[in-house]
PDB file of N, CA and C in Angstrom:
ATOM      1  N   MET A  29       2.152 -19.820  35.238  1.00 73.00           N
ATOM      2  CA  MET A  29       0.815 -19.322  34.986  1.00 73.00           C
ATOM      3  C   MET A  29      -0.168 -20.473  34.983  1.00 73.00           C
ATOM      4  N   ASP A  30      -1.307 -20.252  35.601  1.00 82.00           N
ATOM      5  CA  ASP A  30      -2.387 -21.232  35.639  1.00 82.00           C
ATOM      6  C   ASP A  30      -3.305 -20.993  34.445  1.00 82.00           C
ATOM      7  N   LEU A  31      -3.432 -21.963  33.566  1.00 87.00           N
ATOM      8  CA  LEU A  31      -4.269 -21.825  32.379  1.00 87.00           C
ATOM      9  C   LEU A  31      -5.682 -22.350  32.590  1.00 87.00           C
ATOM     10  N   HIS A  32      -6.007 -22.756  33.816  1.00 90.00           N
ATOM     11  CA  HIS A  32      -7.355 -23.246  34.099  1.00 90.00           C
ATOM     12  C   HIS A  32      -8.374 -22.163  33.746  1.00 90.00           C
ATOM     13  N   GLY A  33      -9.351 -22.492  32.948  1.00 91.00           N
ATOM     14  CA  GLY A  33     -10.382 -21.543  32.550  1.00 91.00           C
ATOM     15  C   GLY A  33     -10.094 -20.796  31.261  1.00 91.00           C
ATOM     16  N   VAL A  34      -8.869 -20.906  30.747  1.00 94.00           N
ATOM     17  CA  VAL A  34      -8.537 -20.232  29.490  1.00 94.00           C
ATOM     18  C   VAL A  34      -9.222 -20.975  28.343  1.00 94.00           C
ATOM     19  N   CYS A  35      -9.942 -20.233  27.514  1.00 95.00           N
ATOM     20  CA  CYS A  35     -10.685 -20.820  26.396  1.00 95.00           C
ATOM     21  C   CYS A  35     -10.074 -20.504  25.036  1.00 95.00           C
ATOM     22  N   HIS A  36      -9.256 -19.447  24.980  1.00 97.00           N
ATOM     23  CA  HIS A  36      -8.707 -18.987  23.710  1.00 97.00           C
ATOM     24  C   HIS A  36      -7.232 -18.649  23.889  1.00 97.00           C
ATOM     25  N   HIS A  37      -6.460 -18.925  22.853  1.00 98.00           N
ATOM     26  CA  HIS A  37      -5.024 -18.649  22.879  1.00 98.00           C
ATOM     27  C   HIS A  37      -4.668 -17.875  21.617  1.00 98.00           C
ATOM     28  N   LEU A  38      -4.144 -16.679  21.799  1.00 98.00           N
ATOM     29  CA  LEU A  38      -3.677 -15.860  20.686  1.00 98.00           C
ATOM     30  C   LEU A  38      -2.164 -15.968  20.585  1.00 98.00           C
ATOM     31  N   LEU A  39      -1.681 -16.380  19.418  1.00 99.00           N
ATOM     32  CA  LEU A  39      -0.255 -16.428  19.133  1.00 99.00           C
ATOM     33  C   LEU A  39       0.076 -15.181  18.328  1.00 99.00           C
ATOM     34  N   LEU A  40       0.913 -14.329  18.888  1.00 99.00           N
ATOM     35  CA  LEU A  40       1.221 -13.024  18.309  1.00 99.00           C
ATOM     36  C   LEU A  40       2.623 -13.062  17.715  1.00 99.00           C
ATOM     37  N   CYS A  41       2.708 -13.127  16.393  1.00 98.00           N
ATOM     38  CA  CYS A  41       4.015 -13.220  15.753  1.00 98.00           C
ATOM     39  C   CYS A  41       4.813 -11.948  15.995  1.00 98.00           C
ATOM     40  N   ASN A  42       6.022 -12.124  16.494  1.00 98.00           N
ATOM     41  CA  ASN A  42       6.961 -11.032  16.685  1.00 98.00           C
ATOM     42  C   ASN A  42       8.291 -11.382  16.038  1.00 98.00           C
ATOM     43  N   GLY A  43       8.202 -12.072  14.895  1.00 98.00           N
ATOM     44  CA  GLY A  43       9.388 -12.341  14.096  1.00 98.00           C
ATOM     45  C   GLY A  43       9.863 -11.060  13.422  1.00 98.00           C
ATOM     46  N   LYS A  44      10.998 -11.119  12.801  1.00 98.00           N
ATOM     47  CA  LYS A  44      11.650  -9.930  12.233  1.00 98.00           C
ATOM     48  C   LYS A  44      10.744  -9.155  11.266  1.00 98.00           C
ATOM     49  N   SER A  45      10.120  -9.838  10.321  1.00 98.00           N
ATOM     50  CA  SER A  45       9.265  -9.149   9.347  1.00 98.00           C
ATOM     51  C   SER A  45       8.029  -8.555   9.999  1.00 98.00           C
ATOM     52  N   CYS A  46       7.422  -9.303  10.896  1.00 98.00           N
ATOM     53  CA  CYS A  46       6.230  -8.786  11.579  1.00 98.00           C
ATOM     54  C   CYS A  46       6.581  -7.589  12.460  1.00 98.00           C
ATOM     55  N   ILE A  47       7.722  -7.662  13.143  1.00 98.00           N
ATOM     56  CA  ILE A  47       8.164  -6.524  13.967  1.00 98.00           C
ATOM     57  C   ILE A  47       8.329  -5.282  13.097  1.00 98.00           C
ATOM     58  N   SER A  48       8.929  -5.445  11.914  1.00 98.00           N
ATOM     59  CA  SER A  48       9.138  -4.281  11.047  1.00 98.00           C
ATOM     60  C   SER A  48       7.820  -3.721  10.516  1.00 98.00           C
ATOM     61  N   ASN A  49       6.751  -4.515  10.601  1.00 98.00           N
ATOM     62  CA  ASN A  49       5.422  -4.064  10.178  1.00 98.00           C
ATOM     63  C   ASN A  49       4.521  -3.677  11.348  1.00 98.00           C
ATOM     64  N   GLY A  50       5.096  -3.546  12.551  1.00 98.00           N
ATOM     65  CA  GLY A  50       4.322  -3.037  13.681  1.00 98.00           C
ATOM     66  C   GLY A  50       3.817  -4.059  14.676  1.00 98.00           C
ATOM     67  N   ALA A  51       4.368  -5.264  14.669  1.00 98.00           N
ATOM     68  CA  ALA A  51       3.866  -6.324  15.544  1.00 98.00           C
ATOM     69  C   ALA A  51       3.959  -5.985  17.028  1.00 98.00           C
ATOM     70  N   GLU A  52       5.005  -5.290  17.440  1.00 98.00           N
ATOM     71  CA  GLU A  52       5.134  -4.965  18.867  1.00 98.00           C
ATOM     72  C   GLU A  52       3.993  -4.053  19.316  1.00 98.00           C
ATOM     73  N   THR A  53       3.635  -3.091  18.491  1.00 98.00           N
ATOM     74  CA  THR A  53       2.511  -2.204  18.802  1.00 98.00           C
ATOM     75  C   THR A  53       1.202  -2.986  18.828  1.00 98.00           C
ATOM     76  N   VAL A  54       1.030  -3.893  17.877  1.00 98.00           N
ATOM     77  CA  VAL A  54      -0.171  -4.737  17.833  1.00 98.00           C
ATOM     78  C   VAL A  54      -0.247  -5.607  19.084  1.00 98.00           C
ATOM     79  N   THR A  55       0.871  -6.219  19.465  1.00 99.00           N
ATOM     80  CA  THR A  55       0.916  -7.069  20.656  1.00 99.00           C
ATOM     81  C   THR A  55       0.500  -6.285  21.892  1.00 99.00           C
ATOM     82  N   LYS A  56       1.071  -5.111  22.077  1.00 98.00           N
ATOM     83  CA  LYS A  56       0.728  -4.284  23.242  1.00 98.00           C
ATOM     84  C   LYS A  56      -0.740  -3.883  23.229  1.00 98.00           C
ATOM     85  N   ALA A  57      -1.260  -3.522  22.061  1.00 98.00           N
ATOM     86  CA  ALA A  57      -2.660  -3.104  21.954  1.00 98.00           C
ATOM     87  C   ALA A  57      -3.616  -4.252  22.265  1.00 98.00           C
ATOM     88  N   ILE A  58      -3.335  -5.438  21.721  1.00 98.00           N
ATOM     89  CA  ILE A  58      -4.198  -6.597  21.981  1.00 98.00           C
ATOM     90  C   ILE A  58      -4.175  -6.948  23.461  1.00 98.00           C
ATOM     91  N   ARG A  59      -3.004  -6.990  24.055  1.00 98.00           N
ATOM     92  CA  ARG A  59      -2.909  -7.315  25.481  1.00 98.00           C
ATOM     93  C   ARG A  59      -3.630  -6.273  26.336  1.00 98.00           C
ATOM     94  N   LYS A  60      -3.549  -5.014  25.965  1.00 98.00           N
ATOM     95  CA  LYS A  60      -4.255  -3.959  26.693  1.00 98.00           C
ATOM     96  C   LYS A  60      -5.767  -4.146  26.568  1.00 98.00           C
ATOM     97  N   ASP A  61      -6.246  -4.437  25.361  1.00 97.00           N
ATOM     98  CA  ASP A  61      -7.680  -4.649  25.161  1.00 97.00           C
ATOM     99  C   ASP A  61      -8.188  -5.837  25.965  1.00 97.00           C
ATOM    100  N   ILE A  62      -7.403  -6.892  26.036  1.00 97.00           N
ATOM    101  CA  ILE A  62      -7.790  -8.062  26.839  1.00 97.00           C
ATOM    102  C   ILE A  62      -7.909  -7.667  28.308  1.00 97.00           C
ATOM    103  N   ARG A  63      -6.940  -6.913  28.811  1.00 97.00           N
ATOM    104  CA  ARG A  63      -7.008  -6.436  30.205  1.00 97.00           C
ATOM    105  C   ARG A  63      -8.200  -5.504  30.415  1.00 97.00           C
ATOM    106  N   ASP A  64      -8.375  -4.545  29.506  1.00 96.00           N
ATOM    107  CA  ASP A  64      -9.452  -3.561  29.642  1.00 96.00           C
ATOM    108  C   ASP A  64     -10.834  -4.202  29.632  1.00 96.00           C
ATOM    109  N   GLN A  65     -10.973  -5.313  28.921  1.00 95.00           N
ATOM    110  CA  GLN A  65     -12.258  -6.007  28.850  1.00 95.00           C
ATOM    111  C   GLN A  65     -12.368  -7.131  29.888  1.00 95.00           C
ATOM    112  N   ASN A  66     -11.404  -7.181  30.805  1.00 96.00           N
ATOM    113  CA  ASN A  66     -11.393  -8.198  31.870  1.00 96.00           C
ATOM    114  C   ASN A  66     -11.485  -9.618  31.320  1.00 96.00           C
ATOM    115  N   LEU A  67     -10.699  -9.891  30.286  1.00 96.00           N
ATOM    116  CA  LEU A  67     -10.705 -11.208  29.645  1.00 96.00           C
ATOM    117  C   LEU A  67      -9.427 -11.998  29.893  1.00 96.00           C
ATOM    118  N   THR A  68      -8.605 -11.552  30.838  1.00 95.00           N
ATOM    119  CA  THR A  68      -7.320 -12.223  31.062  1.00 95.00           C
ATOM    120  C   THR A  68      -7.478 -13.643  31.588  1.00 95.00           C
ATOM    121  N   ASP A  69      -8.614 -13.969  32.172  1.00 95.00           N
ATOM    122  CA  ASP A  69      -8.832 -15.335  32.659  1.00 95.00           C
ATOM    123  C   ASP A  69      -9.269 -16.287  31.553  1.00 95.00           C
ATOM    124  N   THR A  70      -9.719 -15.748  30.418  1.00 96.00           N
ATOM    125  CA  THR A  70     -10.219 -16.613  29.349  1.00 96.00           C
ATOM    126  C   THR A  70      -9.408 -16.541  28.054  1.00 96.00           C
ATOM    127  N   ILE A  71      -8.603 -15.478  27.886  1.00 97.00           N
ATOM    128  CA  ILE A  71      -7.772 -15.341  26.683  1.00 97.00           C
ATOM    129  C   ILE A  71      -6.309 -15.231  27.107  1.00 97.00           C
ATOM    130  N   HIS A  72      -5.499 -16.162  26.636  1.00 98.00           N
ATOM    131  CA  HIS A  72      -4.060 -16.155  26.915  1.00 98.00           C
ATOM    132  C   HIS A  72      -3.330 -15.731  25.640  1.00 98.00           C
ATOM    133  N   THR A  73      -2.260 -14.960  25.790  1.00 98.00           N
ATOM    134  CA  THR A  73      -1.461 -14.555  24.633  1.00 98.00           C
ATOM    135  C   THR A  73      -0.030 -15.062  24.773  1.00 98.00           C
ATOM    136  N   THR A  74       0.572 -15.359  23.635  1.00 98.00           N
ATOM    137  CA  THR A  74       1.973 -15.766  23.584  1.00 98.00           C
ATOM    138  C   THR A  74       2.636 -15.062  22.410  1.00 98.00           C
ATOM    139  N   LYS A  75       3.733 -14.358  22.688  1.00 98.00           N
ATOM    140  CA  LYS A  75       4.547 -13.802  21.611  1.00 98.00           C
ATOM    141  C   LYS A  75       5.365 -14.938  21.015  1.00 98.00           C
ATOM    142  N   THR A  76       5.357 -15.036  19.692  1.00 98.00           N
ATOM    143  CA  THR A  76       6.114 -16.086  19.014  1.00 98.00           C
ATOM    144  C   THR A  76       7.177 -15.462  18.120  1.00 98.00           C
ATOM    145  N   LEU A  77       8.038 -16.307  17.636  1.00 98.00           N
ATOM    146  CA  LEU A  77       8.945 -15.908  16.566  1.00 98.00           C
ATOM    147  C   LEU A  77       8.212 -16.152  15.248  1.00 98.00           C
ATOM    148  N   CYS A  78       8.919 -16.212  14.162  1.00 97.00           N
ATOM    149  CA  CYS A  78       8.322 -16.267  12.833  1.00 97.00           C
ATOM    150  C   CYS A  78       7.350 -17.439  12.659  1.00 97.00           C
ATOM    151  N   ASN A  79       6.190 -17.134  12.083  1.00 96.00           N
ATOM    152  CA  ASN A  79       5.184 -18.145  11.758  1.00 96.00           C
ATOM    153  C   ASN A  79       5.188 -18.503  10.273  1.00 96.00           C
ATOM    154  N   GLY A  80       6.140 -17.947   9.513  1.00 96.00           N
ATOM    155  CA  GLY A  80       6.301 -18.326   8.118  1.00 96.00           C
ATOM    156  C   GLY A  80       5.350 -17.654   7.135  1.00 96.00           C
ATOM    157  N   GLN A  81       4.647 -16.639   7.559  1.00 96.00           N
ATOM    158  CA  GLN A  81       3.731 -15.921   6.671  1.00 96.00           C
ATOM    159  C   GLN A  81       4.145 -14.458   6.566  1.00 96.00           C
ATOM    160  N   CYS A  82       5.430 -14.239   6.405  1.00 96.00           N
ATOM    161  CA  CYS A  82       6.042 -12.905   6.512  1.00 96.00           C
ATOM    162  C   CYS A  82       5.401 -11.848   5.621  1.00 96.00           C
ATOM    163  N   LYS A  83       5.043 -12.201   4.405  1.00 96.00           N
ATOM    164  CA  LYS A  83       4.506 -11.172   3.504  1.00 96.00           C
ATOM    165  C   LYS A  83       3.129 -10.684   3.930  1.00 96.00           C
ATOM    166  N   TYR A  84       2.501 -11.366   4.883  1.00 97.00           N
ATOM    167  CA  TYR A  84       1.172 -10.972   5.349  1.00 97.00           C
ATOM    168  C   TYR A  84       1.184 -10.352   6.744  1.00 97.00           C
ATOM    169  N   GLY A  85       2.361 -10.162   7.333  1.00 97.00           N
ATOM    170  CA  GLY A  85       2.450  -9.744   8.725  1.00 97.00           C
ATOM    171  C   GLY A  85       1.990  -8.332   9.005  1.00 97.00           C
ATOM    172  N   PRO A  86       1.748  -8.061  10.255  1.00 98.00           N
ATOM    173  CA  PRO A  86       1.812  -8.918  11.429  1.00 98.00           C
ATOM    174  C   PRO A  86       0.716  -9.995  11.437  1.00 98.00           C
ATOM    175  N   ILE A  87       1.110 -11.175  11.882  1.00 98.00           N
ATOM    176  CA  ILE A  87       0.233 -12.343  11.944  1.00 98.00           C
ATOM    177  C   ILE A  87      -0.217 -12.569  13.383  1.00 98.00           C
ATOM    178  N   VAL A  88      -1.506 -12.886  13.546  1.00 98.00           N
ATOM    179  CA  VAL A  88      -2.060 -13.300  14.838  1.00 98.00           C
ATOM    180  C   VAL A  88      -2.852 -14.575  14.585  1.00 98.00           C
ATOM    181  N   VAL A  89      -2.630 -15.595  15.403  1.00 98.00           N
ATOM    182  CA  VAL A  89      -3.311 -16.879  15.255  1.00 98.00           C
ATOM    183  C   VAL A  89      -4.177 -17.113  16.484  1.00 98.00           C
ATOM    184  N   LEU A  90      -5.425 -17.495  16.255  1.00 96.00           N
ATOM    185  CA  LEU A  90      -6.377 -17.739  17.339  1.00 96.00           C
ATOM    186  C   LEU A  90      -6.696 -19.226  17.428  1.00 96.00           C
ATOM    187  N   TYR A  91      -6.435 -19.799  18.589  1.00 95.00           N
ATOM    188  CA  TYR A  91      -6.794 -21.190  18.859  1.00 95.00           C
ATOM    189  C   TYR A  91      -7.735 -21.240  20.041  1.00 95.00           C
ATOM    190  N   PRO A  92      -8.651 -22.202  20.097  1.00 93.00           N
ATOM    191  CA  PRO A  92      -8.727 -23.429  19.303  1.00 93.00           C
ATOM    192  C   PRO A  92      -9.423 -23.270  17.949  1.00 93.00           C
ATOM    193  N   GLN A  93      -9.895 -22.090  17.623  1.00 92.00           N
ATOM    194  CA  GLN A  93     -10.626 -21.897  16.371  1.00 92.00           C
ATOM    195  C   GLN A  93      -9.793 -22.187  15.128  1.00 92.00           C
ATOM    196  N   GLY A  94      -8.494 -21.950  15.197  1.00 94.00           N
ATOM    197  CA  GLY A  94      -7.637 -22.199  14.039  1.00 94.00           C
ATOM    198  C   GLY A  94      -7.694 -21.091  13.002  1.00 94.00           C
ATOM    199  N   TYR A  95      -7.962 -19.866  13.431  1.00 94.00           N
ATOM    200  CA  TYR A  95      -7.993 -18.720  12.521  1.00 94.00           C
ATOM    201  C   TYR A  95      -6.626 -18.046  12.489  1.00 94.00           C
ATOM    202  N   TRP A  96      -6.128 -17.808  11.294  1.00 97.00           N
ATOM    203  CA  TRP A  96      -4.878 -17.064  11.092  1.00 97.00           C
ATOM    204  C   TRP A  96      -5.255 -15.715  10.505  1.00 97.00           C
ATOM    205  N   TYR A  97      -4.827 -14.647  11.170  1.00 96.00           N
ATOM    206  CA  TYR A  97      -5.138 -13.291  10.725  1.00 96.00           C
ATOM    207  C   TYR A  97      -3.897 -12.610  10.180  1.00 96.00           C
ATOM    208  N   ARG A  98      -4.080 -11.793   9.148  1.00 97.00           N
ATOM    209  CA  ARG A  98      -2.982 -11.108   8.473  1.00 97.00           C
ATOM    210  C   ARG A  98      -3.106  -9.597   8.647  1.00 97.00           C
ATOM    211  N   SER A  99      -2.001  -8.909   8.415  1.00 97.00           N
ATOM    212  CA  SER A  99      -1.975  -7.441   8.370  1.00 97.00           C
ATOM    213  C   SER A  99      -2.660  -6.804   9.573  1.00 97.00           C
ATOM    214  N   MET A 100      -2.382  -7.363  10.750  1.00 98.00           N
ATOM    215  CA  MET A 100      -3.036  -6.856  11.954  1.00 98.00           C
ATOM    216  C   MET A 100      -2.527  -5.468  12.312  1.00 98.00           C
ATOM    217  N   THR A 101      -3.439  -4.659  12.816  1.00 98.00           N
ATOM    218  CA  THR A 101      -3.153  -3.323  13.330  1.00 98.00           C
ATOM    219  C   THR A 101      -3.737  -3.257  14.736  1.00 98.00           C
ATOM    220  N   PRO A 102      -3.404  -2.249  15.515  1.00 98.00           N
ATOM    221  CA  PRO A 102      -4.039  -2.122  16.829  1.00 98.00           C
ATOM    222  C   PRO A 102      -5.568  -2.046  16.732  1.00 98.00           C
ATOM    223  N   THR A 103      -6.086  -1.359  15.728  1.00 97.00           N
ATOM    224  CA  THR A 103      -7.541  -1.250  15.558  1.00 97.00           C
ATOM    225  C   THR A 103      -8.160  -2.605  15.231  1.00 97.00           C
ATOM    226  N   LEU A 104      -7.550  -3.349  14.303  1.00 97.00           N
ATOM    227  CA  LEU A 104      -8.052  -4.690  13.985  1.00 97.00           C
ATOM    228  C   LEU A 104      -7.891  -5.624  15.177  1.00 97.00           C
ATOM    229  N   GLY A 105      -6.815  -5.445  15.937  1.00 97.00           N
ATOM    230  CA  GLY A 105      -6.614  -6.257  17.137  1.00 97.00           C
ATOM    231  C   GLY A 105      -7.734  -6.067  18.138  1.00 97.00           C
ATOM    232  N   LYS A 106      -8.167  -4.827  18.317  1.00 96.00           N
ATOM    233  CA  LYS A 106      -9.286  -4.547  19.224  1.00 96.00           C
ATOM    234  C   LYS A 106     -10.562  -5.222  18.716  1.00 96.00           C
ATOM    235  N   ALA A 107     -10.802  -5.139  17.418  1.00 96.00           N
ATOM    236  CA  ALA A 107     -11.966  -5.802  16.831  1.00 96.00           C
ATOM    237  C   ALA A 107     -11.868  -7.312  17.002  1.00 96.00           C
ATOM    238  N   LEU A 108     -10.672  -7.856  16.860  1.00 97.00           N
ATOM    239  CA  LEU A 108     -10.466  -9.292  17.041  1.00 97.00           C
ATOM    240  C   LEU A 108     -10.802  -9.715  18.463  1.00 97.00           C
ATOM    241  N   VAL A 109     -10.284  -9.002  19.442  1.00 96.00           N
ATOM    242  CA  VAL A 109     -10.575  -9.334  20.844  1.00 96.00           C
ATOM    243  C   VAL A 109     -12.081  -9.289  21.079  1.00 96.00           C
ATOM    244  N   GLY A 110     -12.754  -8.290  20.532  1.00 94.00           N
ATOM    245  CA  GLY A 110     -14.201  -8.182  20.690  1.00 94.00           C
ATOM    246  C   GLY A 110     -14.976  -9.283  20.003  1.00 94.00           C
ATOM    247  N   SER A 111     -14.394  -9.874  18.965  1.00 94.00           N
ATOM    248  CA  SER A 111     -15.097 -10.910  18.202  1.00 94.00           C
ATOM    249  C   SER A 111     -14.881 -12.320  18.740  1.00 94.00           C
ATOM    250  N   ILE A 112     -13.935 -12.505  19.622  1.00 92.00           N
ATOM    251  CA  ILE A 112     -13.536 -13.857  20.024  1.00 92.00           C
ATOM    252  C   ILE A 112     -14.694 -14.678  20.583  1.00 92.00           C
ATOM    253  N   GLY A 113     -15.516 -14.129  21.410  1.00 81.00           N
ATOM    254  CA  GLY A 113     -16.613 -14.897  21.992  1.00 81.00           C
ATOM    255  C   GLY A 113     -17.814 -15.078  21.095  1.00 81.00           C
ATOM    256  N   THR A 114     -17.809 -14.483  19.906  1.00 84.00           N
ATOM    257  CA  THR A 114     -18.992 -14.503  19.043  1.00 84.00           C
ATOM    258  C   THR A 114     -19.026 -15.678  18.072  1.00 84.00           C
ATOM    259  N   HIS A 115     -17.936 -16.393  17.922  1.00 77.00           N
ATOM    260  CA  HIS A 115     -17.808 -17.504  16.966  1.00 77.00           C
ATOM    261  C   HIS A 115     -17.878 -17.028  15.514  1.00 77.00           C
ATOM    262  N   HIS A 116     -17.651 -15.734  15.287  1.00 82.00           N
ATOM    263  CA  HIS A 116     -17.601 -15.183  13.933  1.00 82.00           C
ATOM    264  C   HIS A 116     -16.210 -14.595  13.718  1.00 82.00           C
ATOM    265  N   PRO A 117     -15.466 -15.131  12.761  1.00 85.00           N
ATOM    266  CA  PRO A 117     -14.116 -14.610  12.542  1.00 85.00           C
ATOM    267  C   PRO A 117     -14.147 -13.180  12.024  1.00 85.00           C
ATOM    268  N   LEU A 118     -13.076 -12.482  12.265  1.00 89.00           N
ATOM    269  CA  LEU A 118     -12.885 -11.126  11.764  1.00 89.00           C
ATOM    270  C   LEU A 118     -12.517 -11.249  10.285  1.00 89.00           C
ATOM    271  N   LYS A 119     -13.506 -11.212   9.414  1.00 88.00           N
ATOM    272  CA  LYS A 119     -13.340 -11.554   7.994  1.00 88.00           C
ATOM    273  C   LYS A 119     -12.325 -10.690   7.255  1.00 88.00           C
ATOM    274  N   GLN A 120     -12.266  -9.383   7.552  1.00 86.00           N
ATOM    275  CA  GLN A 120     -11.439  -8.508   6.728  1.00 86.00           C
ATOM    276  C   GLN A 120      -9.952  -8.798   6.816  1.00 86.00           C
ATOM    277  N   SER A 121      -9.506  -9.521   7.830  1.00 92.00           N
ATOM    278  CA  SER A 121      -8.076  -9.826   7.898  1.00 92.00           C
ATOM    279  C   SER A 121      -7.801 -11.323   8.026  1.00 92.00           C
ATOM    280  N   LEU A 122      -8.792 -12.153   7.739  1.00 93.00           N
ATOM    281  CA  LEU A 122      -8.615 -13.601   7.839  1.00 93.00           C
ATOM    282  C   LEU A 122      -7.718 -14.105   6.711  1.00 93.00           C
ATOM    283  N   LEU A 123      -6.691 -14.860   7.075  1.00 94.00           N
ATOM    284  CA  LEU A 123      -5.749 -15.426   6.107  1.00 94.00           C
ATOM    285  C   LEU A 123      -6.036 -16.908   5.872  1.00 94.00           C
ATOM    286  N   TYR A 124      -6.160 -17.664   6.958  1.00 94.00           N
ATOM    287  CA  TYR A 124      -6.492 -19.089   6.891  1.00 94.00           C
ATOM    288  C   TYR A 124      -7.532 -19.405   7.952  1.00 94.00           C
ATOM    289  N   SER A 125      -8.343 -20.415   7.661  1.00 92.00           N
ATOM    290  CA  SER A 125      -9.247 -20.945   8.675  1.00 92.00           C
ATOM    291  C   SER A 125      -9.124 -22.461   8.655  1.00 92.00           C
ATOM    292  N   TYR A 126      -9.459 -23.066   9.776  1.00 92.00           N
ATOM    293  CA  TYR A 126      -9.325 -24.514   9.889  1.00 92.00           C
ATOM    294  C   TYR A 126     -10.667 -25.171   9.624  1.00 92.00           C
ATOM    295  N   ALA A 127     -10.666 -26.110   8.705  1.00 85.00           N
ATOM    296  CA  ALA A 127     -11.828 -26.944   8.437  1.00 85.00           C
ATOM    297  C   ALA A 127     -11.442 -28.362   8.831  1.00 85.00           C
ATOM    298  N   ARG A 128     -12.365 -29.257   8.851  1.00 82.00           N
ATOM    299  CA  ARG A 128     -12.100 -30.618   9.333  1.00 82.00           C
ATOM    300  C   ARG A 128     -10.958 -31.320   8.612  1.00 82.00           C
ATOM    301  N   LYS A 129     -10.715 -30.959   7.374  1.00 87.00           N
ATOM    302  CA  LYS A 129      -9.675 -31.634   6.587  1.00 87.00           C
ATOM    303  C   LYS A 129      -8.379 -30.844   6.518  1.00 87.00           C
ATOM    304  N   GLY A 130      -8.277 -29.761   7.265  1.00 92.00           N
ATOM    305  CA  GLY A 130      -7.056 -28.975   7.278  1.00 92.00           C
ATOM    306  C   GLY A 130      -7.334 -27.492   7.095  1.00 92.00           C
ATOM    307  N   PHE A 131      -6.263 -26.740   6.958  1.00 93.00           N
ATOM    308  CA  PHE A 131      -6.394 -25.294   6.788  1.00 93.00           C
ATOM    309  C   PHE A 131      -6.769 -24.970   5.352  1.00 93.00           C
ATOM    310  N   ARG A 132      -7.526 -23.891   5.184  1.00 91.00           N
ATOM    311  CA  ARG A 132      -7.858 -23.419   3.845  1.00 91.00           C
ATOM    312  C   ARG A 132      -7.594 -21.920   3.774  1.00 91.00           C
ATOM    313  N   SER A 133      -7.164 -21.485   2.616  1.00 93.00           N
ATOM    314  CA  SER A 133      -6.884 -20.071   2.399  1.00 93.00           C
ATOM    315  C   SER A 133      -8.181 -19.285   2.347  1.00 93.00           C
ATOM    316  N   GLU A 134      -8.157 -18.112   2.942  1.00 91.00           N
ATOM    317  CA  GLU A 134      -9.308 -17.213   2.897  1.00 91.00           C
ATOM    318  C   GLU A 134      -9.042 -16.031   1.975  1.00 91.00           C
ATOM    319  N   LEU A 135      -7.944 -16.091   1.219  1.00 84.00           N
ATOM    320  CA  LEU A 135      -7.619 -15.022   0.271  1.00 84.00           C
ATOM    321  C   LEU A 135      -8.310 -15.315  -1.052  1.00 84.00           C
ATOM    322  N   PHE A 136      -9.269 -14.522  -1.382  1.00 68.00           N
ATOM    323  CA  PHE A 136     -10.018 -14.738  -2.633  1.00 68.00           C
ATOM    324  C   PHE A 136      -9.981 -13.496  -3.478  1.00 68.00           C
TER     325      PHE A 136
END
């Protein structure tokens, strides 16, 4: 695959706990939304194994922004895809965000 022009990378956890919480459905929905919005040239997705945040799954990580999202659903996935170009994170499911000195928890 040629990644030239790709600006965003979504890591879609498909580890055991995330799968049991619907990660495969979330993965399919996000990939469909990316195709439907003609964003396949700018958003790349990768299915991963466990990201170590099992109690919050399904987990989706957005780079280069460094946003970690928790409890993803197909509906939240669609909202996430729509928010990617806006530079505003999807607040309702944000787990961690990256600041200059490292990641910080968004659970308050």
